[in-house]
Amino acid sequence: MRNIGIGKASVLVRNFRIADRLPTTNVRWVPNVRWVPNVRWVPNVRWVPNVRWVPNVRWVIVSLLFAFAQFRMILLILGAAYRNSIDAALGVVQGQPHWRVFQSRVLSPWIIKGLSILTGGFPLAHIFFVIAMTALAGWLMLSLTDRCFGRRAAWGAFFLFHLLFCLLLAPPWLYAWDHASIILFTLFTYFVLTGKDWRWFAVLFSVAIFNRESGLYIALWMIADPLVKAVLDRARPQWAMLVAGLVCFGSGLVLLNMLRDLLLVKEVGPALFNMPEMAGRNFQNNFVMNVNFIKNFFENINFYFNMLIPCLMICILCLSFILSVRDFRRYFSLALVQVASVVSILVFGVISETRVLLESIPFLAMGIWVLFPEAEKGTSRTNRRRPFPLVKSAGFTDSADSMDRTVS
């Protein structure tokens, strides 16, 4: 140590050089290796939009657009008569339906009643209900058909659904429960095609029976399918499905009559339409009238092309027969339900009200793709092209099973 005097101050300086004590570059300023971005900091492949929900967003948008277009067609075709459909739904809520048989169809009218709390009025709620049901039906047609037969078949079923919907529009009636029937029977057709458990059909029946008495067709299938398979396999039937079907069918008949007896206040149709002979009836035999309608369709051909309606019924029967021939064990019960539906329309329905065929649209739109086995092989979920292809860079590998990232 030595003293260096600077004025009155003195500074102690060490004997060794300051350069040896203090390095020229501070180590703390050198970036540490641990500061280099880790591989885990690189965005994971999971952040890329999932290939399942990306098409679904497009499907929702397209379904909504078509639903608005269909509602415009409804207003153009029905015109002022659309108000009658609103009154029919409101009459069920008030216990004053047009006909006694309508009183058990409480599902759709009461949903509209619930929507009216938000919209502030029953007519506006009815409009929202129709648009929402049409959009939901289109989306289900796309999604469920895609699961069964692939992307191309899904779009084919979607456009066929809207084509048949337009074809079956006719004044003066289009009831709220007609829209819900399309959705319910779309689910029913999908359950049959995919071989769902009896619980699925029981839950679907418990909803459909409150919408319309055609929900009994679901119970009919639950009874027929295990019996047909038991006969073909020479084995005992699936008791769970069979018993559930019998319970659903019996309880459905009791429930329909109970709803009509308990909720009916007044049947306004006989006085409103000057048809007193129809008072108190559930159904009427209209077979002769419908046969005359069909004959008139072909005898008086015009640019309304009314002959397409009986031709559509023939298509339902033909598709039922072809599916039964193709796979009797799997599709005969479904074909039997469709034949029973056509027969009941001929006997109890009114062919001039083409809306009665709306619930057969899912069978035609989805069932026809069973005839094209290449549709199921064409676009399976594992072989679809990714809408967002991965960019392969240094240090990344792409695997079909997992997207693992490694650092080379």
GROMACS .gro file of C-alpha atoms in nm:
model
  408
    1MET     CA    1   0.000   0.000   0.000
    2ARG     CA    2   0.119   0.355  -0.068
    3ASN     CA    3  -0.025   0.702  -0.009
    4ILE     CA    4  -0.084   0.946  -0.290
    5GLY     CA    5  -0.156   1.294  -0.182
    6ILE     CA    6  -0.401   1.500  -0.375
    7GLY     CA    7  -0.461   1.821  -0.200
    8LYS     CA    8  -0.582   1.745   0.148
    9ALA     CA    9  -0.719   1.405   0.042
   10SER     CA   10  -0.534   1.084   0.033
   11VAL     CA   11  -0.625   0.774  -0.158
   12LEU     CA   12  -0.514   0.426  -0.081
   13VAL     CA   13  -0.419   0.233  -0.389
   14ARG     CA   14  -0.342  -0.137  -0.387
   15ASN     CA   15  -0.008  -0.255  -0.516
   16PHE     CA   16  -0.151  -0.486  -0.789
   17ARG     CA   17  -0.302  -0.348  -1.109
   18ILE     CA   18  -0.668  -0.250  -1.114
   19ALA     CA   19  -0.706  -0.427  -1.448
   20ASP     CA   20  -0.618  -0.756  -1.281
   21ARG     CA   21  -0.884  -0.692  -1.014
   22LEU     CA   22  -1.167  -0.573  -1.241
   23PRO     CA   23  -1.217  -0.760  -1.567
   24THR     CA   24  -1.279  -0.562  -1.882
   25THR     CA   25  -1.620  -0.729  -1.943
   26ASN     CA   26  -1.862  -0.794  -1.660
   27VAL     CA   27  -1.977  -1.157  -1.669
   28ARG     CA   28  -2.316  -1.055  -1.542
   29TRP     CA   29  -2.384  -0.872  -1.869
   30VAL     CA   30  -2.325  -1.180  -2.085
   31PRO     CA   31  -2.658  -1.350  -2.169
   32ASN     CA   32  -2.686  -1.669  -1.976
   33VAL     CA   33  -2.761  -1.988  -2.165
   34ARG     CA   34  -3.069  -2.027  -1.952
   35TRP     CA   35  -3.201  -1.704  -2.100
   36VAL     CA   36  -3.213  -1.858  -2.448
   37PRO     CA   37  -3.580  -1.936  -2.532
   38ASN     CA   38  -3.659  -2.290  -2.429
   39VAL     CA   39  -3.833  -2.529  -2.664
   40ARG     CA   40  -4.131  -2.519  -2.434
   41TRP     CA   41  -4.172  -2.151  -2.509
   42VAL     CA   42  -4.241  -2.224  -2.877
   43PRO     CA   43  -4.617  -2.226  -2.949
   44ASN     CA   44  -4.755  -2.579  -2.930
   45VAL     CA   45  -4.942  -2.743  -3.212
   46ARG     CA   46  -5.246  -2.752  -2.984
   47TRP     CA   47  -5.281  -2.379  -3.033
   48VAL     CA   48  -5.364  -2.436  -3.401
   49PRO     CA   49  -5.745  -2.428  -3.448
   50ASN     CA   50  -5.892  -2.776  -3.415
   51VAL     CA   51  -6.005  -2.933  -3.741
   52ARG     CA   52  -6.335  -3.035  -3.578
   53TRP     CA   53  -6.470  -2.697  -3.476
   54VAL     CA   54  -6.345  -2.501  -3.778
   55PRO     CA   55  -6.590  -2.671  -4.020
   56ASN     CA   56  -6.864  -2.650  -3.758
   57VAL     CA   57  -6.837  -2.272  -3.751
   58ARG     CA   58  -6.886  -2.263  -4.125
   59TRP     CA   59  -7.177  -2.505  -4.094
   60VAL     CA   60  -7.349  -2.285  -3.836
   61ILE     CA   61  -7.315  -1.978  -4.057
   62VAL     CA   62  -7.441  -2.159  -4.368
   63SER     CA   63  -7.730  -2.314  -4.173
   64LEU     CA   64  -7.836  -1.972  -4.044
   65LEU     CA   65  -7.824  -1.820  -4.391
   66PHE     CA   66  -8.036  -2.099  -4.535
   67ALA     CA   67  -8.276  -2.072  -4.242
   68PHE     CA   68  -8.338  -1.704  -4.315
   69ALA     CA   69  -8.386  -1.786  -4.682
   70GLN     CA   70  -8.633  -2.062  -4.596
   71PHE     CA   71  -8.830  -1.832  -4.369
   72ARG     CA   72  -8.855  -1.583  -4.654
   73MET     CA   73  -8.994  -1.864  -4.871
   74ILE     CA   74  -9.245  -1.949  -4.597
   75LEU     CA   75  -9.375  -1.593  -4.588
   76LEU     CA   76  -9.391  -1.570  -4.967
   77ILE     CA   77  -9.582  -1.898  -5.001
   78LEU     CA   78  -9.811  -1.880  -4.698
   79GLY     CA   79  -9.858  -1.505  -4.700
   80ALA     CA   80 -10.124  -1.389  -4.457
   81ALA     CA   81 -10.202  -1.752  -4.375
   82TYR     CA   82  -9.885  -1.765  -4.168
   83ARG     CA   83 -10.082  -1.586  -3.897
   84ASN     CA   84 -10.310  -1.891  -3.877
   85SER     CA   85 -10.013  -2.109  -3.784
   86ILE     CA   86  -9.925  -1.866  -3.505
   87ASP     CA   87 -10.283  -1.877  -3.378
   88ALA     CA   88 -10.279  -2.257  -3.387
   89ALA     CA   89  -9.973  -2.270  -3.159
   90LEU     CA   90 -10.117  -2.006  -2.927
   91GLY     CA   91 -10.445  -2.201  -2.906
   92VAL     CA   92 -10.259  -2.506  -2.773
   93VAL     CA   93 -10.104  -2.294  -2.498
   94GLN     CA   94 -10.443  -2.147  -2.405
   95GLY     CA   95 -10.622  -2.483  -2.416
   96GLN     CA   96 -10.828  -2.377  -2.717
   97PRO     CA   97 -10.676  -2.561  -3.014
   98HIS     CA   98 -10.836  -2.589  -3.355
   99TRP     CA   99 -10.885  -2.962  -3.307
  100ARG     CA  100 -10.879  -3.186  -3.003
  101VAL     CA  101 -10.588  -3.388  -3.138
  102PHE     CA  102 -10.369  -3.076  -3.136
  103GLN     CA  103 -10.392  -3.036  -2.759
  104SER     CA  104 -10.134  -3.307  -2.691
  105ARG     CA  105  -9.875  -3.131  -2.910
  106VAL     CA  106  -9.751  -2.908  -2.633
  107LEU     CA  107  -9.372  -2.911  -2.679
  108SER     CA  108  -9.326  -2.653  -2.954
  109PRO     CA  109  -9.606  -2.414  -2.848
  110TRP     CA  110  -9.475  -2.394  -2.493
  111ILE     CA  111  -9.119  -2.337  -2.613
  112ILE     CA  112  -9.253  -2.045  -2.814
  113LYS     CA  113  -9.441  -1.928  -2.505
  114GLY     CA  114  -9.113  -1.929  -2.314
  115LEU     CA  115  -8.940  -1.733  -2.592
  116SER     CA  116  -9.218  -1.476  -2.585
  117ILE     CA  117  -9.095  -1.367  -2.242
  118LEU     CA  118  -8.773  -1.253  -2.410
  119THR     CA  119  -8.923  -1.118  -2.733
  120GLY     CA  120  -9.220  -0.947  -2.574
  121GLY     CA  121  -9.481  -1.113  -2.793
  122PHE     CA  122  -9.594  -1.455  -2.913
  123PRO     CA  123  -9.584  -1.379  -3.291
  124LEU     CA  124  -9.223  -1.258  -3.278
  125ALA     CA  125  -9.126  -1.557  -3.065
  126HIS     CA  126  -9.289  -1.785  -3.324
  127ILE     CA  127  -9.073  -1.628  -3.597
  128PHE     CA  128  -8.755  -1.678  -3.395
  129PHE     CA  129  -8.859  -2.036  -3.322
  130VAL     CA  130  -8.911  -2.121  -3.690
  131ILE     CA  131  -8.577  -1.972  -3.794
  132ALA     CA  132  -8.391  -2.140  -3.507
  133MET     CA  133  -8.548  -2.480  -3.572
  134THR     CA  134  -8.469  -2.463  -3.944
  135ALA     CA  135  -8.109  -2.363  -3.874
  136LEU     CA  136  -8.070  -2.639  -3.614
  137ALA     CA  137  -8.217  -2.896  -3.850
  138GLY     CA  138  -7.973  -2.796  -4.123
  139TRP     CA  139  -7.676  -2.804  -3.887
  140LEU     CA  140  -7.774  -3.147  -3.755
  141MET     CA  141  -7.813  -3.273  -4.109
  142LEU     CA  142  -7.458  -3.162  -4.187
  143SER     CA  143  -7.297  -3.277  -3.864
  144LEU     CA  144  -7.465  -3.616  -3.826
  145THR     CA  145  -7.438  -3.714  -4.192
  146ASP     CA  146  -7.071  -3.619  -4.183
  147ARG     CA  147  -7.021  -3.857  -3.890
  148CYS     CA  148  -7.185  -4.141  -4.080
  149PHE     CA  149  -7.087  -4.094  -4.444
  150GLY     CA  150  -6.830  -3.817  -4.474
  151ARG     CA  151  -6.809  -3.455  -4.581
  152ARG     CA  152  -6.944  -3.483  -4.936
  153ALA     CA  153  -7.246  -3.682  -4.828
  154ALA     CA  154  -7.310  -3.426  -4.552
  155TRP     CA  155  -7.337  -3.140  -4.800
  156GLY     CA  156  -7.551  -3.355  -5.027
  157ALA     CA  157  -7.790  -3.431  -4.741
  158PHE     CA  158  -7.797  -3.065  -4.642
  159PHE     CA  159  -7.900  -2.941  -4.986
  160LEU     CA  160  -8.145  -3.228  -5.031
  161PHE     CA  161  -8.308  -3.136  -4.700
  162HIS     CA  162  -8.362  -2.775  -4.804
  163LEU     CA  163  -8.480  -2.879  -5.150
  164LEU     CA  164  -8.743  -3.113  -5.007
  165PHE     CA  165  -8.842  -2.853  -4.748
  166CYS     CA  166  -8.916  -2.602  -5.024
  167LEU     CA  167  -9.098  -2.867  -5.222
  168LEU     CA  168  -9.332  -2.947  -4.932
  169LEU     CA  169  -9.424  -2.588  -4.851
  170ALA     CA  170  -9.789  -2.522  -4.933
  171PRO     CA  171 -10.060  -2.296  -4.795
  172PRO     CA  172 -10.241  -2.262  -4.567
  173TRP     CA  173 -10.074  -2.451  -4.282
  174LEU     CA  174  -9.724  -2.496  -4.142
  175TYR     CA  175  -9.743  -2.575  -3.771
  176ALA     CA  176  -9.470  -2.521  -3.514
  177TRP     CA  177  -9.452  -2.892  -3.433
  178ASP     CA  178  -9.372  -2.966  -3.798
  179HIS     CA  179  -9.034  -2.795  -3.757
  180ALA     CA  180  -8.954  -2.981  -3.436
  181SER     CA  181  -9.048  -3.312  -3.601
  182ILE     CA  182  -8.771  -3.268  -3.856
  183ILE     CA  183  -8.511  -3.237  -3.580
  184LEU     CA  184  -8.647  -3.527  -3.377
  185PHE     CA  185  -8.659  -3.765  -3.674
  186THR     CA  186  -8.315  -3.653  -3.787
  187LEU     CA  187  -8.186  -3.772  -3.452
  188PHE     CA  188  -8.393  -4.090  -3.479
  189THR     CA  189  -8.248  -4.172  -3.822
  190TYR     CA  190  -7.897  -4.107  -3.694
  191PHE     CA  191  -7.952  -4.329  -3.391
  192VAL     CA  192  -8.068  -4.613  -3.617
  193LEU     CA  193  -7.777  -4.573  -3.860
  194THR     CA  194  -7.521  -4.573  -3.579
  195GLY     CA  195  -7.685  -4.846  -3.368
  196LYS     CA  196  -7.738  -4.650  -3.050
  197ASP     CA  197  -7.838  -4.811  -2.722
  198TRP     CA  198  -8.204  -4.834  -2.617
  199ARG     CA  199  -8.153  -4.549  -2.368
  200TRP     CA  200  -8.099  -4.303  -2.652
  201PHE     CA  201  -8.427  -4.401  -2.816
  202ALA     CA  202  -8.614  -4.389  -2.486
  203VAL     CA  203  -8.494  -4.035  -2.416
  204LEU     CA  204  -8.577  -3.928  -2.771
  205PHE     CA  205  -8.923  -4.078  -2.742
  206SER     CA  206  -8.987  -3.902  -2.413
  207VAL     CA  207  -8.932  -3.570  -2.594
  208ALA     CA  208  -9.098  -3.655  -2.926
  209ILE     CA  209  -9.425  -3.775  -2.771
  210PHE     CA  210  -9.487  -3.424  -2.634
  211ASN     CA  211  -9.434  -3.276  -2.979
  212ARG     CA  212  -9.660  -3.498  -3.184
  213GLU     CA  213  -9.817  -3.842  -3.172
  214SER     CA  214  -9.578  -3.948  -3.450
  215GLY     CA  215  -9.331  -4.010  -3.166
  216LEU     CA  216  -9.502  -4.348  -3.137
  217TYR     CA  217  -9.309  -4.451  -3.450
  218ILE     CA  218  -8.992  -4.445  -3.240
  219ALA     CA  219  -9.150  -4.687  -2.992
  220LEU     CA  220  -9.268  -4.900  -3.285
  221TRP     CA  221  -8.910  -4.929  -3.407
  222MET     CA  222  -8.792  -5.020  -3.057
  223ILE     CA  223  -9.039  -5.310  -3.061
  224ALA     CA  224  -8.982  -5.427  -3.417
  225ASP     CA  225  -8.601  -5.413  -3.430
  226PRO     CA  226  -8.519  -5.665  -3.152
  227LEU     CA  227  -8.792  -5.900  -3.275
  228VAL     CA  228  -8.662  -5.896  -3.634
  229LYS     CA  229  -8.305  -5.954  -3.521
  230ALA     CA  230  -8.412  -6.234  -3.287
  231VAL     CA  231  -8.592  -6.414  -3.569
  232LEU     CA  232  -8.300  -6.378  -3.809
  233ASP     CA  233  -8.038  -6.475  -3.550
  234ARG     CA  234  -8.258  -6.751  -3.403
  235ALA     CA  235  -8.178  -6.619  -3.059
  236ARG     CA  236  -8.347  -6.439  -2.776
  237PRO     CA  237  -8.438  -6.076  -2.844
  238GLN     CA  238  -8.271  -5.783  -2.679
  239TRP     CA  239  -8.507  -5.765  -2.385
  240ALA     CA  240  -8.400  -5.420  -2.277
  241MET     CA  241  -8.489  -5.264  -2.614
  242LEU     CA  242  -8.809  -5.467  -2.648
  243VAL     CA  243  -8.938  -5.392  -2.299
  244ALA     CA  244  -8.846  -5.026  -2.331
  245GLY     CA  245  -9.033  -5.009  -2.661
  246LEU     CA  246  -9.346  -5.168  -2.516
  247VAL     CA  247  -9.338  -4.935  -2.215
  248CYS     CA  248  -9.287  -4.631  -2.436
  249PHE     CA  249  -9.568  -4.729  -2.673
  250GLY     CA  250  -9.818  -4.801  -2.397
  251SER     CA  251  -9.730  -4.499  -2.186
  252GLY     CA  252  -9.734  -4.280  -2.497
  253LEU     CA  253 -10.094  -4.374  -2.578
  254VAL     CA  254 -10.200  -4.306  -2.221
  255LEU     CA  255 -10.014  -3.976  -2.209
  256LEU     CA  256 -10.167  -3.847  -2.533
  257ASN     CA  257 -10.522  -3.905  -2.414
  258MET     CA  258 -10.440  -3.764  -2.071
  259LEU     CA  259 -10.303  -3.440  -2.218
  260ARG     CA  260 -10.608  -3.397  -2.439
  261ASP     CA  261 -10.848  -3.457  -2.152
  262LEU     CA  262 -10.673  -3.243  -1.892
  263LEU     CA  263 -10.556  -2.944  -2.097
  264LEU     CA  264 -10.841  -2.904  -2.343
  265VAL     CA  265 -11.068  -2.612  -2.260
  266LYS     CA  266 -11.250  -2.565  -2.587
  267GLU     CA  267 -11.218  -2.702  -2.939
  268VAL     CA  268 -11.257  -2.400  -3.167
  269GLY     CA  269 -11.208  -2.570  -3.504
  270PRO     CA  270 -11.563  -2.700  -3.564
  271ALA     CA  271 -11.711  -2.350  -3.530
  272LEU     CA  272 -11.418  -2.169  -3.692
  273PHE     CA  273 -11.413  -2.383  -4.005
  274ASN     CA  274 -11.785  -2.470  -4.008
  275MET     CA  275 -11.719  -2.841  -3.957
  276PRO     CA  276 -11.939  -2.947  -3.663
  277GLU     CA  277 -11.911  -3.315  -3.757
  278MET     CA  278 -11.541  -3.310  -3.660
  279ALA     CA  279 -11.604  -3.204  -3.299
  280GLY     CA  280 -11.448  -3.432  -3.038
  281ARG     CA  281 -11.267  -3.657  -3.285
  282ASN     CA  282 -10.902  -3.749  -3.265
  283PHE     CA  283 -10.871  -3.877  -3.621
  284GLN     CA  284 -11.088  -3.922  -3.926
  285ASN     CA  285 -11.063  -4.171  -4.211
  286ASN     CA  286 -10.950  -3.965  -4.511
  287PHE     CA  287 -10.838  -4.249  -4.736
  288VAL     CA  288 -11.099  -4.194  -5.009
  289MET     CA  289 -11.037  -3.820  -5.014
  290ASN     CA  290 -10.660  -3.871  -5.040
  291VAL     CA  291 -10.696  -4.121  -5.324
  292ASN     CA  292 -10.907  -3.869  -5.513
  293PHE     CA  293 -10.642  -3.604  -5.448
  294ILE     CA  294 -10.371  -3.827  -5.591
  295LYS     CA  295 -10.579  -3.907  -5.899
  296ASN     CA  296 -10.643  -3.538  -5.949
  297PHE     CA  297 -10.270  -3.467  -5.925
  298PHE     CA  298 -10.199  -3.686  -6.227
  299GLU     CA  299 -10.511  -3.610  -6.427
  300ASN     CA  300 -10.484  -3.232  -6.403
  301ILE     CA  301 -10.117  -3.164  -6.465
  302ASN     CA  302 -10.022  -2.800  -6.423
  303PHE     CA  303  -9.717  -2.591  -6.355
  304TYR     CA  304  -9.758  -2.639  -5.980
  305PHE     CA  305  -9.632  -2.995  -6.038
  306ASN     CA  306  -9.851  -3.137  -5.763
  307MET     CA  307  -9.776  -3.486  -5.892
  308LEU     CA  308  -9.436  -3.455  -5.723
  309ILE     CA  309  -9.603  -3.508  -5.383
  310PRO     CA  310  -9.727  -3.864  -5.450
  311CYS     CA  311  -9.400  -3.926  -5.632
  312LEU     CA  312  -9.218  -3.833  -5.313
  313MET     CA  313  -9.426  -4.085  -5.121
  314ILE     CA  314  -9.333  -4.347  -5.377
  315CYS     CA  315  -8.966  -4.255  -5.327
  316ILE     CA  316  -9.004  -4.316  -4.953
  317LEU     CA  317  -9.148  -4.661  -5.017
  318CYS     CA  318  -8.883  -4.744  -5.279
  319LEU     CA  319  -8.596  -4.638  -5.054
  320SER     CA  320  -8.745  -4.843  -4.771
  321PHE     CA  321  -8.757  -5.149  -4.996
  322ILE     CA  322  -8.403  -5.100  -5.128
  323LEU     CA  323  -8.257  -5.058  -4.781
  324SER     CA  324  -8.434  -5.372  -4.664
  325VAL     CA  325  -8.290  -5.567  -4.956
  326ARG     CA  326  -7.944  -5.425  -4.898
  327ASP     CA  327  -7.928  -5.511  -4.527
  328PHE     CA  328  -8.248  -5.672  -4.404
  329ARG     CA  329  -8.130  -5.722  -4.049
  330ARG     CA  330  -8.020  -5.362  -4.000
  331TYR     CA  331  -8.273  -5.159  -4.197
  332PHE     CA  332  -8.597  -5.356  -4.214
  333SER     CA  333  -8.735  -5.208  -3.894
  334LEU     CA  334  -8.654  -4.856  -4.014
  335ALA     CA  335  -8.823  -4.932  -4.345
  336LEU     CA  336  -9.123  -5.069  -4.158
  337VAL     CA  337  -9.159  -4.743  -3.967
  338GLN     CA  338  -9.146  -4.540  -4.287
  339VAL     CA  339  -9.407  -4.759  -4.454
  340ALA     CA  340  -9.630  -4.726  -4.147
  341SER     CA  341  -9.587  -4.348  -4.166
  342VAL     CA  342  -9.691  -4.333  -4.532
  343VAL     CA  343  -9.990  -4.559  -4.471
  344SER     CA  344 -10.106  -4.353  -4.174
  345ILE     CA  345 -10.079  -4.035  -4.384
  346LEU     CA  346 -10.290  -4.193  -4.655
  347VAL     CA  347 -10.555  -4.305  -4.406
  348PHE     CA  348 -10.565  -4.027  -4.148
  349GLY     CA  349 -10.375  -3.735  -4.300
  350VAL     CA  350 -10.459  -3.484  -4.568
  351ILE     CA  351 -10.233  -3.511  -4.872
  352SER     CA  352 -10.313  -3.160  -4.987
  353GLU     CA  353 -10.138  -3.038  -4.670
  354THR     CA  354  -9.796  -3.145  -4.791
  355ARG     CA  355  -9.639  -3.053  -4.455
  356VAL     CA  356  -9.742  -3.400  -4.330
  357LEU     CA  357  -9.439  -3.541  -4.516
  358LEU     CA  358  -9.185  -3.311  -4.352
  359GLU     CA  359  -9.084  -3.566  -4.089
  360SER     CA  360  -8.986  -3.810  -4.366
  361ILE     CA  361  -8.721  -3.570  -4.502
  362PRO     CA  362  -8.441  -3.698  -4.271
  363PHE     CA  363  -8.499  -4.054  -4.389
  364LEU     CA  364  -8.463  -3.950  -4.754
  365ALA     CA  365  -8.178  -3.704  -4.703
  366MET     CA  366  -7.965  -3.934  -4.485
  367GLY     CA  367  -8.083  -4.281  -4.578
  368ILE     CA  368  -8.006  -4.245  -4.947
  369TRP     CA  369  -7.633  -4.235  -4.872
  370VAL     CA  370  -7.645  -4.593  -4.749
  371LEU     CA  371  -7.669  -4.684  -5.119
  372PHE     CA  372  -7.327  -4.529  -5.181
  373PRO     CA  373  -7.071  -4.722  -4.976
  374GLU     CA  374  -6.784  -4.521  -5.127
  375ALA     CA  375  -6.921  -4.213  -4.948
  376GLU     CA  376  -6.834  -4.369  -4.613
  377LYS     CA  377  -6.482  -4.455  -4.728
  378GLY     CA  378  -6.415  -4.130  -4.907
  379THR     CA  379  -6.360  -3.889  -4.621
  380SER     CA  380  -6.298  -4.058  -4.292
  381ARG     CA  381  -6.202  -3.844  -3.996
  382THR     CA  382  -5.851  -3.985  -3.981
  383ASN     CA  383  -5.772  -3.918  -4.348
  384ARG     CA  384  -5.908  -3.566  -4.388
  385ARG     CA  385  -5.668  -3.297  -4.500
  386ARG     CA  386  -5.591  -3.048  -4.228
  387PRO     CA  387  -5.729  -2.702  -4.307
  388PHE     CA  388  -5.420  -2.554  -4.134
  389PRO     CA  389  -5.115  -2.750  -4.254
  390LEU     CA  390  -4.821  -2.750  -4.018
  391VAL     CA  391  -4.502  -2.578  -4.129
  392LYS     CA  392  -4.216  -2.818  -4.079
  393SER     CA  393  -3.909  -2.634  -3.965
  394ALA     CA  394  -3.578  -2.735  -3.816
  395GLY     CA  395  -3.620  -2.911  -3.488
  396PHE     CA  396  -3.984  -3.017  -3.541
  397THR     CA  397  -4.133  -3.349  -3.642
  398ASP     CA  398  -4.493  -3.422  -3.738
  399SER     CA  399  -4.649  -3.750  -3.636
  400ALA     CA  400  -4.996  -3.890  -3.710
  401ASP     CA  401  -5.049  -3.987  -3.352
  402SER     CA  402  -4.907  -3.683  -3.173
  403MET     CA  403  -4.740  -3.356  -3.253
  404ASP     CA  404  -4.413  -3.384  -3.064
  405ARG     CA  405  -4.152  -3.114  -3.082
  406THR     CA  406  -3.787  -3.198  -3.046
  407VAL     CA  407  -3.477  -2.985  -3.061
  408SER     CA  408  -3.214  -3.102  -3.298
   0.00000   0.00000   0.00000
